[in-house]
mmCIF file of C-alpha atoms in Angstrom:
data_model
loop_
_atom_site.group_PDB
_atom_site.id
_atom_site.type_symbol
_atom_site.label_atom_id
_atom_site.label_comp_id
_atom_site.label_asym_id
_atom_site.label_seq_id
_atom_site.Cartn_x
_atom_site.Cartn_y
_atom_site.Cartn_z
ATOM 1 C CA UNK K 1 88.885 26.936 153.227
ATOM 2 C CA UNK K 2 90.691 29.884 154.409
ATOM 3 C CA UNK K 3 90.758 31.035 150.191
ATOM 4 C CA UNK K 4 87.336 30.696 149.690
ATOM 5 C CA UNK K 5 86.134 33.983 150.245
ATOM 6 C CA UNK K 6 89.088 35.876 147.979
ATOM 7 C CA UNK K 7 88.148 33.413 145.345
ATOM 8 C CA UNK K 8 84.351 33.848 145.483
ATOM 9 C CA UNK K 9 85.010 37.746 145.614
ATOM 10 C CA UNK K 10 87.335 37.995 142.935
ATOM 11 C CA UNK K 11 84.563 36.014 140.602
ATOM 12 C CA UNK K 12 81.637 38.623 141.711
ATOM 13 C CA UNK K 13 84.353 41.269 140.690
ATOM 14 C CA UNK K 14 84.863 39.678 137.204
ATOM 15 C CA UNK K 15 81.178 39.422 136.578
ATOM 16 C CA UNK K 16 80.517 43.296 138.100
ATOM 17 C CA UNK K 17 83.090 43.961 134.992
ATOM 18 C CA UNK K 18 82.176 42.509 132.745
ATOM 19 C CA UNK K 19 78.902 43.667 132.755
ATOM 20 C CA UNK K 20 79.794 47.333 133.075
ATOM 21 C CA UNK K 21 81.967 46.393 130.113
ATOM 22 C CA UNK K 22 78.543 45.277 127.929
ATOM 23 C CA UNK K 23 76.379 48.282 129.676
ATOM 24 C CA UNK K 24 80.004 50.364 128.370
ATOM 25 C CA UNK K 25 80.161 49.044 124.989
ATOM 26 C CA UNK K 26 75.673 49.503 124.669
ATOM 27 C CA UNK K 27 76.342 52.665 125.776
ATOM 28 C CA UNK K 28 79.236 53.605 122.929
ATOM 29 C CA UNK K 29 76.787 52.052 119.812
ATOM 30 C CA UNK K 30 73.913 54.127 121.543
ATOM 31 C CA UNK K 31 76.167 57.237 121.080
ATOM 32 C CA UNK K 32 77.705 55.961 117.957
ATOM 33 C CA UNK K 33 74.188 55.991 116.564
ATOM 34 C CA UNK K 34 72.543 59.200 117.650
ATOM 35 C CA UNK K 35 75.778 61.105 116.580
ATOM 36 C CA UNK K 36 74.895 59.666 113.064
ATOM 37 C CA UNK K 37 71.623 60.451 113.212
ATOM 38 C CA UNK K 38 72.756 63.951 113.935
ATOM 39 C CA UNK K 39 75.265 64.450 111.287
ATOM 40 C CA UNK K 40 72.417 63.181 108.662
ATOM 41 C CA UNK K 41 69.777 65.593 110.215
ATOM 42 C CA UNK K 42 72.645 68.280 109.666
ATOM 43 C CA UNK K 43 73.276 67.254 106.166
ATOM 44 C CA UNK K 44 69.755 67.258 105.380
ATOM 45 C CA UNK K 45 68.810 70.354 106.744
ATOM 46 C CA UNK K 46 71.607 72.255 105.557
ATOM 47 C CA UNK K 47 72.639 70.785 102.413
ATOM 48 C CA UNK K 48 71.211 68.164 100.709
ATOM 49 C CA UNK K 49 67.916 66.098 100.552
ATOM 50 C CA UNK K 50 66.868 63.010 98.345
ATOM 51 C CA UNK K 51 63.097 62.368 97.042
ATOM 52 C CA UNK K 52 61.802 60.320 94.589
ATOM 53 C CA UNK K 53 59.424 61.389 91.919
ATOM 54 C CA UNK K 54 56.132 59.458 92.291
ATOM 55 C CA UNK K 55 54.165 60.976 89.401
ATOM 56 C CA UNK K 56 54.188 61.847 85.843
ATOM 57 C CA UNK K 57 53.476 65.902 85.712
ATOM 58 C CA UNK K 58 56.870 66.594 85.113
ATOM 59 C CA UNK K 59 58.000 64.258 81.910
ATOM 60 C CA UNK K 60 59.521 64.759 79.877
ATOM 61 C CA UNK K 61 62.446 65.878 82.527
ATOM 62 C CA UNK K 62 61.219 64.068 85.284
ATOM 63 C CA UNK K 63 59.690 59.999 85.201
ATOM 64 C CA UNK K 64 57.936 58.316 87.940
ATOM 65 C CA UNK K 65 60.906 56.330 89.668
ATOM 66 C CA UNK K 66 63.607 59.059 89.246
ATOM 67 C CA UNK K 67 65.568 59.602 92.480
ATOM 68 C CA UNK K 68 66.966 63.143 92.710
ATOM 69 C CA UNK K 69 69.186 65.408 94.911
ATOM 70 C CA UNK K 70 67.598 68.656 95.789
ATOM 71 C CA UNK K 71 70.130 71.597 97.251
ATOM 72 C CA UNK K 72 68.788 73.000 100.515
ATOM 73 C CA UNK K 73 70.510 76.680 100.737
ATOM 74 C CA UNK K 74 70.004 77.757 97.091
ATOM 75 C CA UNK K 75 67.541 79.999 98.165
ATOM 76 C CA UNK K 76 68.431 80.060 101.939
ATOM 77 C CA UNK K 77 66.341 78.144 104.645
ATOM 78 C CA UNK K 78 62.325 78.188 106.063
ATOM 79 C CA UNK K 79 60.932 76.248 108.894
ATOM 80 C CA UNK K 80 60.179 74.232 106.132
ATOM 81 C CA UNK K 81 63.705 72.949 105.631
ATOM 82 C CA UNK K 82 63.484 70.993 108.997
ATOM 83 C CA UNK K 83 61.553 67.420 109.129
ATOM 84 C CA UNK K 84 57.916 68.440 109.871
ATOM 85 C CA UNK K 85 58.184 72.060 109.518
ATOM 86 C CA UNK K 86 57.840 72.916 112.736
ATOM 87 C CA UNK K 87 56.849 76.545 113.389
ATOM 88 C CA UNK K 88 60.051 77.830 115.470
ATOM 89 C CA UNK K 89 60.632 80.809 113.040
ATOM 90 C CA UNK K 90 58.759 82.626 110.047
ATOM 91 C CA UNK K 91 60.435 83.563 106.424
ATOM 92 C CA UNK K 92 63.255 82.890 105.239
ATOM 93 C CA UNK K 93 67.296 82.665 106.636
ATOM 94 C CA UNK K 94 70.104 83.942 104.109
ATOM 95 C CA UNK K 95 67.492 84.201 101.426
ATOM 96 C CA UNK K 96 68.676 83.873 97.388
ATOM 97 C CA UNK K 97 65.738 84.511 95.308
ATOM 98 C CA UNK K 98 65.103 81.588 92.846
ATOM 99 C CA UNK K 99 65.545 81.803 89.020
ATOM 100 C CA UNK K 100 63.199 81.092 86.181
ATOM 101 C CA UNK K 101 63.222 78.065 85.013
ATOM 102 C CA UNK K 102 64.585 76.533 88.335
ATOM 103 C CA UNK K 103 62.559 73.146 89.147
ATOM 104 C CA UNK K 104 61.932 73.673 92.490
ATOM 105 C CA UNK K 105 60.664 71.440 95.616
ATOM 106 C CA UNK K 106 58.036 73.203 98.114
ATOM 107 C CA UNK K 107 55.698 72.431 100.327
ATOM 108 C CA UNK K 108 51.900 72.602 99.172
ATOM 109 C CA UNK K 109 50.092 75.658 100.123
ATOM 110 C CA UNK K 110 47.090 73.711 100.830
ATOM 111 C CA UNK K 111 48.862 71.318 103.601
ATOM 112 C CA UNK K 112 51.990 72.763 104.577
ATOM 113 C CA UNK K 113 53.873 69.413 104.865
ATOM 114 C CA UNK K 114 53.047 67.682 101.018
ATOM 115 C CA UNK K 115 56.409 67.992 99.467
ATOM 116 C CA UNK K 116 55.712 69.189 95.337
ATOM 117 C CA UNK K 117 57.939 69.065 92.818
ATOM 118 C CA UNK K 118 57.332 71.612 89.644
ATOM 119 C CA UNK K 119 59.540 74.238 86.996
ATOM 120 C CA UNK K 120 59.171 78.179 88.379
ATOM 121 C CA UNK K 121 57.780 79.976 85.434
ATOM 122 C CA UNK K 122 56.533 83.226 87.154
ATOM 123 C CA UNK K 123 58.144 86.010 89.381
ATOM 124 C CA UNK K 124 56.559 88.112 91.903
ATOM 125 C CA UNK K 125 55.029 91.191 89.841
ATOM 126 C CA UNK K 126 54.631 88.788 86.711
ATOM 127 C CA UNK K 127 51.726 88.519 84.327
ATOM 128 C CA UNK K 128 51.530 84.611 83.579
ATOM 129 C CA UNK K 129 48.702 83.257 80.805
ATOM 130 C CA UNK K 130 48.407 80.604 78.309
ATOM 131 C CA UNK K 131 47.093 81.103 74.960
ATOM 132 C CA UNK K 132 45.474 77.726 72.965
ATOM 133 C CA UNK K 133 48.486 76.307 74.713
ATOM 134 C CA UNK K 134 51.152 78.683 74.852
ATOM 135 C CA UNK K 135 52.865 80.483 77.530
ATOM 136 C CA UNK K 136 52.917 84.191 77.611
ATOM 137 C CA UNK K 137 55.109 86.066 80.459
ATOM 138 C CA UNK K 138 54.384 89.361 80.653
ATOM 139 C CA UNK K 139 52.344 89.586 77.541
ATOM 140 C CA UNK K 140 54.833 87.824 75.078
ATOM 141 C CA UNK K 141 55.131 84.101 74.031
ATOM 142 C CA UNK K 142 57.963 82.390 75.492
ATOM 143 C CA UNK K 143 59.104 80.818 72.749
ATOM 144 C CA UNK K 144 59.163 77.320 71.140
ATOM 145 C CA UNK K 145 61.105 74.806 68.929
ATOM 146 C CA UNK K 146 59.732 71.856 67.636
ATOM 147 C CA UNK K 147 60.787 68.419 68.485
ATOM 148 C CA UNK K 148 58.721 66.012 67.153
ATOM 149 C CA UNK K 149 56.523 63.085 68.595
ATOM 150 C CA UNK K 150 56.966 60.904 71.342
ATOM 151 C CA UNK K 151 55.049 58.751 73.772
ATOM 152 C CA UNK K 152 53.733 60.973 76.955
ATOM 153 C CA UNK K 153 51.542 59.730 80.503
ATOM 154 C CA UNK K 154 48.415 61.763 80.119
ATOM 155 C CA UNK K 155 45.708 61.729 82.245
ATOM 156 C CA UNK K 156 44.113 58.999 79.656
ATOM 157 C CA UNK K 157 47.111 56.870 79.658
ATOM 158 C CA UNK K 158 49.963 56.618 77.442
ATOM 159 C CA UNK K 159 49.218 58.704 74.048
ATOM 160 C CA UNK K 160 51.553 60.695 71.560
ATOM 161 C CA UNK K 161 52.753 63.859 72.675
ATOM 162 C CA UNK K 162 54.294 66.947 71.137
ATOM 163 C CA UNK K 163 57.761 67.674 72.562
ATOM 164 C CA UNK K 164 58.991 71.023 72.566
ATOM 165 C CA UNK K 165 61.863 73.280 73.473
ATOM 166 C CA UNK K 166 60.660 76.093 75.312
ATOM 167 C CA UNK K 167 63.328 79.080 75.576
ATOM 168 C CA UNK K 168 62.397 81.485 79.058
ATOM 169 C CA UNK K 169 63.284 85.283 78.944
ATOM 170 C CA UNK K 170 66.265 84.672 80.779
ATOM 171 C CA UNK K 171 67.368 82.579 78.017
ATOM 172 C CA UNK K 172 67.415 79.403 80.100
ATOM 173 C CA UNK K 173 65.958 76.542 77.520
ATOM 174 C CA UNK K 174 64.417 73.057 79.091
ATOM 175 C CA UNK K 175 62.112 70.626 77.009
ATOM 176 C CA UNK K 176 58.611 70.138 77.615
ATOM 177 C CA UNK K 177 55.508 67.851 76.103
ATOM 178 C CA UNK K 178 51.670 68.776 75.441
ATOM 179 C CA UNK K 179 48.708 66.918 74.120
ATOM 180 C CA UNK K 180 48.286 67.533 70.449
ATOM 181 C CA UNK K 181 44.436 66.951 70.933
ATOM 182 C CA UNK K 182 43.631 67.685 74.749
ATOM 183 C CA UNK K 183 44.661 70.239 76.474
ATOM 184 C CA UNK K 184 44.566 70.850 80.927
ATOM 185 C CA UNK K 185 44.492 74.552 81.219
ATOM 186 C CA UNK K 186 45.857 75.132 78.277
ATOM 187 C CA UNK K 187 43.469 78.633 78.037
ATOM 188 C CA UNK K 188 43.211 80.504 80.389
ATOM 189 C CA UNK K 189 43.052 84.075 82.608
ATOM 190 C CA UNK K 190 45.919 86.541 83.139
ATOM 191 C CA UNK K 191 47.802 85.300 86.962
ATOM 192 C CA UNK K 192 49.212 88.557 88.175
ATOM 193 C CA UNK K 193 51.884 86.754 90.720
ATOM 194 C CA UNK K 194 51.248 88.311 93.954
ATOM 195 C CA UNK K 195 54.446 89.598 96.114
ATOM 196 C CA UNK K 196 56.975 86.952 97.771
ATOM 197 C CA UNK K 197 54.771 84.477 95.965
ATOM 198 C CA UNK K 198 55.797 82.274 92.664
ATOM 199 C CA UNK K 199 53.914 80.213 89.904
ATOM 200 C CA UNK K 200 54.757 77.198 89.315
ATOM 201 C CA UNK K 201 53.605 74.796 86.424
ATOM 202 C CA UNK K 202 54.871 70.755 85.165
ATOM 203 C CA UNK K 203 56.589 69.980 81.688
ATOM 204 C CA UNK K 204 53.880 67.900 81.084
ATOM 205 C CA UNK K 205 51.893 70.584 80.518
ATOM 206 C CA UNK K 206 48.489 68.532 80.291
ATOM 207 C CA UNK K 207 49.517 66.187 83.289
ATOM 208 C CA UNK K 208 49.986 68.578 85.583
ATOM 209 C CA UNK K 209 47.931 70.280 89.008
ATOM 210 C CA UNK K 210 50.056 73.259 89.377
ATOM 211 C CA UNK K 211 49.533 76.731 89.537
ATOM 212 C CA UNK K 212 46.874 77.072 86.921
ATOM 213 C CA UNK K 213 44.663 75.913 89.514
ATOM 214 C CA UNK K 214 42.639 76.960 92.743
ATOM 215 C CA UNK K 215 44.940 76.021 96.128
ATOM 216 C CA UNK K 216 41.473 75.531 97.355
ATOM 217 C CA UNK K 217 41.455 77.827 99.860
ATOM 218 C CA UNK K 218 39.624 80.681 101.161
ATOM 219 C CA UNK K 219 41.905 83.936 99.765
ATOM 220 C CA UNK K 220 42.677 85.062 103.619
ATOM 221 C CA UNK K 221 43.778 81.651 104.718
ATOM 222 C CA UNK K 222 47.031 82.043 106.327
ATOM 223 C CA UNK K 223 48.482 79.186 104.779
ATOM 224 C CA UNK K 224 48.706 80.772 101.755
ATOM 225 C CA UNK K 225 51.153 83.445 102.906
ATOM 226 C CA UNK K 226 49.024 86.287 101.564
ATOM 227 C CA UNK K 227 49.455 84.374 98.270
ATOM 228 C CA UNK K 228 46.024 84.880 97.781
ATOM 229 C CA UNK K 229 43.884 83.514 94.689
ATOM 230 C CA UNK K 230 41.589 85.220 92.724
ATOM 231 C CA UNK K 231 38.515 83.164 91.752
ATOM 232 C CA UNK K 232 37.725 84.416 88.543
ATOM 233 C CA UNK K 233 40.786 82.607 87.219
ATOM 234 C CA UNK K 234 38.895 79.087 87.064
ATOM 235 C CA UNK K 235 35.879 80.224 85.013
ATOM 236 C CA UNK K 236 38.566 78.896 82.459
ATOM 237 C CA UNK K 237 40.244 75.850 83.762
ATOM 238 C CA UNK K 238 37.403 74.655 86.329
ATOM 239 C CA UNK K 239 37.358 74.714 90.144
ATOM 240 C CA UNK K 240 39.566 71.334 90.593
ATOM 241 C CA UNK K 241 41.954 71.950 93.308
ATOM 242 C CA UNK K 242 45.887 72.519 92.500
ATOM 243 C CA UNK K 243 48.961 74.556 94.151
ATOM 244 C CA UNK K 244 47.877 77.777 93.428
ATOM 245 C CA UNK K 245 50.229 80.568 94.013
ATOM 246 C CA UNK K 246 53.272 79.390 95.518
ATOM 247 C CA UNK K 247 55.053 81.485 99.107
ATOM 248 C CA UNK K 248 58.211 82.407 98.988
ATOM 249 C CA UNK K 249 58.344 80.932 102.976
ATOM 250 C CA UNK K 250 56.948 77.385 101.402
ATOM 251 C CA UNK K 251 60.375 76.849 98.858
ATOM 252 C CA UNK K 252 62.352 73.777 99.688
ATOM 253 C CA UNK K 253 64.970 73.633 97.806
ATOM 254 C CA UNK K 254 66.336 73.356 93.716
ATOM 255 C CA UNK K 255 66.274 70.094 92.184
ATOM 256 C CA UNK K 256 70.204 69.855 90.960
ATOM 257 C CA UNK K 257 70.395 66.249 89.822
ATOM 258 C CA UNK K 258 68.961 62.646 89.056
ATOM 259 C CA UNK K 259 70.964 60.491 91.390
ATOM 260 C CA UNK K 260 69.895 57.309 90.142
ATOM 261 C CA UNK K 261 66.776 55.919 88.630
ATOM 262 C CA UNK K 262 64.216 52.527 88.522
ATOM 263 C CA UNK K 263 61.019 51.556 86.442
ATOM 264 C CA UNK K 264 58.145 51.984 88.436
ATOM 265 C CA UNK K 265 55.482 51.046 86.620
ATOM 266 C CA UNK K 266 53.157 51.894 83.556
ATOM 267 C CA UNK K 267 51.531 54.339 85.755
ATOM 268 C CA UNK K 268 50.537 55.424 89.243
ATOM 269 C CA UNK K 269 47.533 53.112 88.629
ATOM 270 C CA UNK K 270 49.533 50.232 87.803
ATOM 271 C CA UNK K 271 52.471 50.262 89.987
ATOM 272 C CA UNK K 272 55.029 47.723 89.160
ATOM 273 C CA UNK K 273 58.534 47.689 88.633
ATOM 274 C CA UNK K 274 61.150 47.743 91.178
ATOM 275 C CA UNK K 275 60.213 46.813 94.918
ATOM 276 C CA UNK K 276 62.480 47.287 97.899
ATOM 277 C CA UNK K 277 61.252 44.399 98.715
ATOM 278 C CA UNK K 278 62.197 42.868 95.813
ATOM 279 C CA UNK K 279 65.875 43.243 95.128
ATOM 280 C CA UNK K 280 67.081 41.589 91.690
ATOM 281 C CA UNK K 281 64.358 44.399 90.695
ATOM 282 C CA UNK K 282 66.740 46.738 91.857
ATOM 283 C CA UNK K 283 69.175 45.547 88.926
ATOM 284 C CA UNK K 284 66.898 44.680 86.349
ATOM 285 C CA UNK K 285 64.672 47.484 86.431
ATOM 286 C CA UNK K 286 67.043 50.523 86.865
ATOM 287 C CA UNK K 287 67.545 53.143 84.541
ATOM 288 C CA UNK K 288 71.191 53.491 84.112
ATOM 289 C CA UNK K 289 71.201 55.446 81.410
ATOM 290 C CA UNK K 290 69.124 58.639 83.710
ATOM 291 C CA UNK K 291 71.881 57.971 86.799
ATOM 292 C CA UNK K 292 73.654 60.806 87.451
ATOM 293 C CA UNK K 293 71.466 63.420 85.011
ATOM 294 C CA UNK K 294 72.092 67.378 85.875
ATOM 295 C CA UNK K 295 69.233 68.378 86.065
ATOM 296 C CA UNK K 296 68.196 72.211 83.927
#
């Protein structure tokens, strides 16, 4: 009797232990975790960020399904680089000033938080208009090679395109496909770009809400980052609402590469394809032959 008590204490002990040693090892996978979750924020903030295209405005360079790596500091960081785009700074850290021709990710003017994806055709100070379909920058055609026909999403469905090569002043070439019959926007006013602002326009030049068309927003609305828009511009291309001018404070980062790639579908209507929820889909509908496309 007299090593009853040692016996029944050491047992409490063992069981104090041993749950301090689960509570220790929750407490490790807890840390484990968030550190993770940390690094990734980092890595996303800073450096890199992955989005998949869900529509058809830019074809022929970008399909519905394509899953690309944009570069965050190519043209330094906004509050718009965090998750939400929370307002603890305005403009723009370590800024680089983007090229022409870059296809650039930014927020919508309009919202503030809808992620876009479209080329940068003009600069702050430029003179942007299209002519029966063809760009002019600063009152001269950017110019345009042939490429034959192919099959394009327009806003009717799938119809024969013309695909073209269109050369930028810069010299920086990139192909790009219009409607031999209808054309979205494909006449209209002079944009004069405003300051820190940029205009921004699809390949798929008649698939495309870009910066052809009102933000639909009152001129003095401060989210367009005194990007304002001058109304007389949609007496040609109507009053549907688009990006509009695009601030310099609303740029995400440059779209550097296609990562990988899945079908999707005919079209946003009819959704199909590849599933997460599906995954032999995720071998039998990929797109090998787009994995690991730079993207110009």
């Amino acid at each position: 009797m007299t090593n009853a008590a040692p016996v029944a204490k050491s047992v409490k002990q063992a069981k104090s232990e041993k749950k301090l040693g689960l509570v220790g090892e929750l407490v490790e996978i807890v840390k484990t975790v968030v550190y993770a979750l940390l690094i990734a924020l980092v890595l996303r903030v800073l450096l890199f960020q992955p989005y998949t295209i869900p529509s058809a405005s830019d074809e022929p360079n970008l399909y519905r399904g394509d899953y690309i790596i944009v570069t965050k500091w190519s043209y330094g960081w906004s509050r718009h680089s965090i998750p939400f785009s929370p307002p603890l700074f305005s403009g723009r850290l370590l800024f680089q000033p983007p090229k022409r021709g870059d296809i650039i990710v930014f927020k919508l003017p309009s919202s503030g938080h809808v992620d876009f994806i479209k080329r940068l055709i003009g600069l702050p100070g430029d003179h942007i208009q299209l002519k029966s379909g063809q760009l002019y920058i600063n009152d001269k055609p950017v110019a345009e090679k042939p490429l034959g026909m192919a099959l394009g999403d327009l806003p009717s469905g799938w119809q024969p395109v013309k695909m073209q090569q269109e050369t930028n002043p810069e010299g920086r070439s990139y192909k790009i496909q219009v409607s031999p019959g209808f054309e979205s926007a494909g006449d209209t006013g002079v944009y004069v770009v405003p300051p820190h602002c940029y205009f921004m326009m699809g390949d798929n030049r008649d698939n495309s809400l870009d910066s052809r068309f009102d933000p639909g927003l009152s001129p003095d609305d401060p989210k367009l980052g005194g990007c304002g828009w001058n109304s007389g511009l949609d007496e040609k291309v109507g009053d549907q609402a688009g990006v509009g001018f695009v601030p310099e404070e609303n740029l995400v980062g440059r779209a550097a590469l296609i990562l990988l790639s899945w079908n999707t579908g005919v079209d946003e209507q009819h959704p199909g394809g590849a599933s997460i929820f599906k995954p032999w889909t995720w071998f039998t509908d990929a797109r090998p032959n787009r994995f690991l496309k730079v993207l110009h």
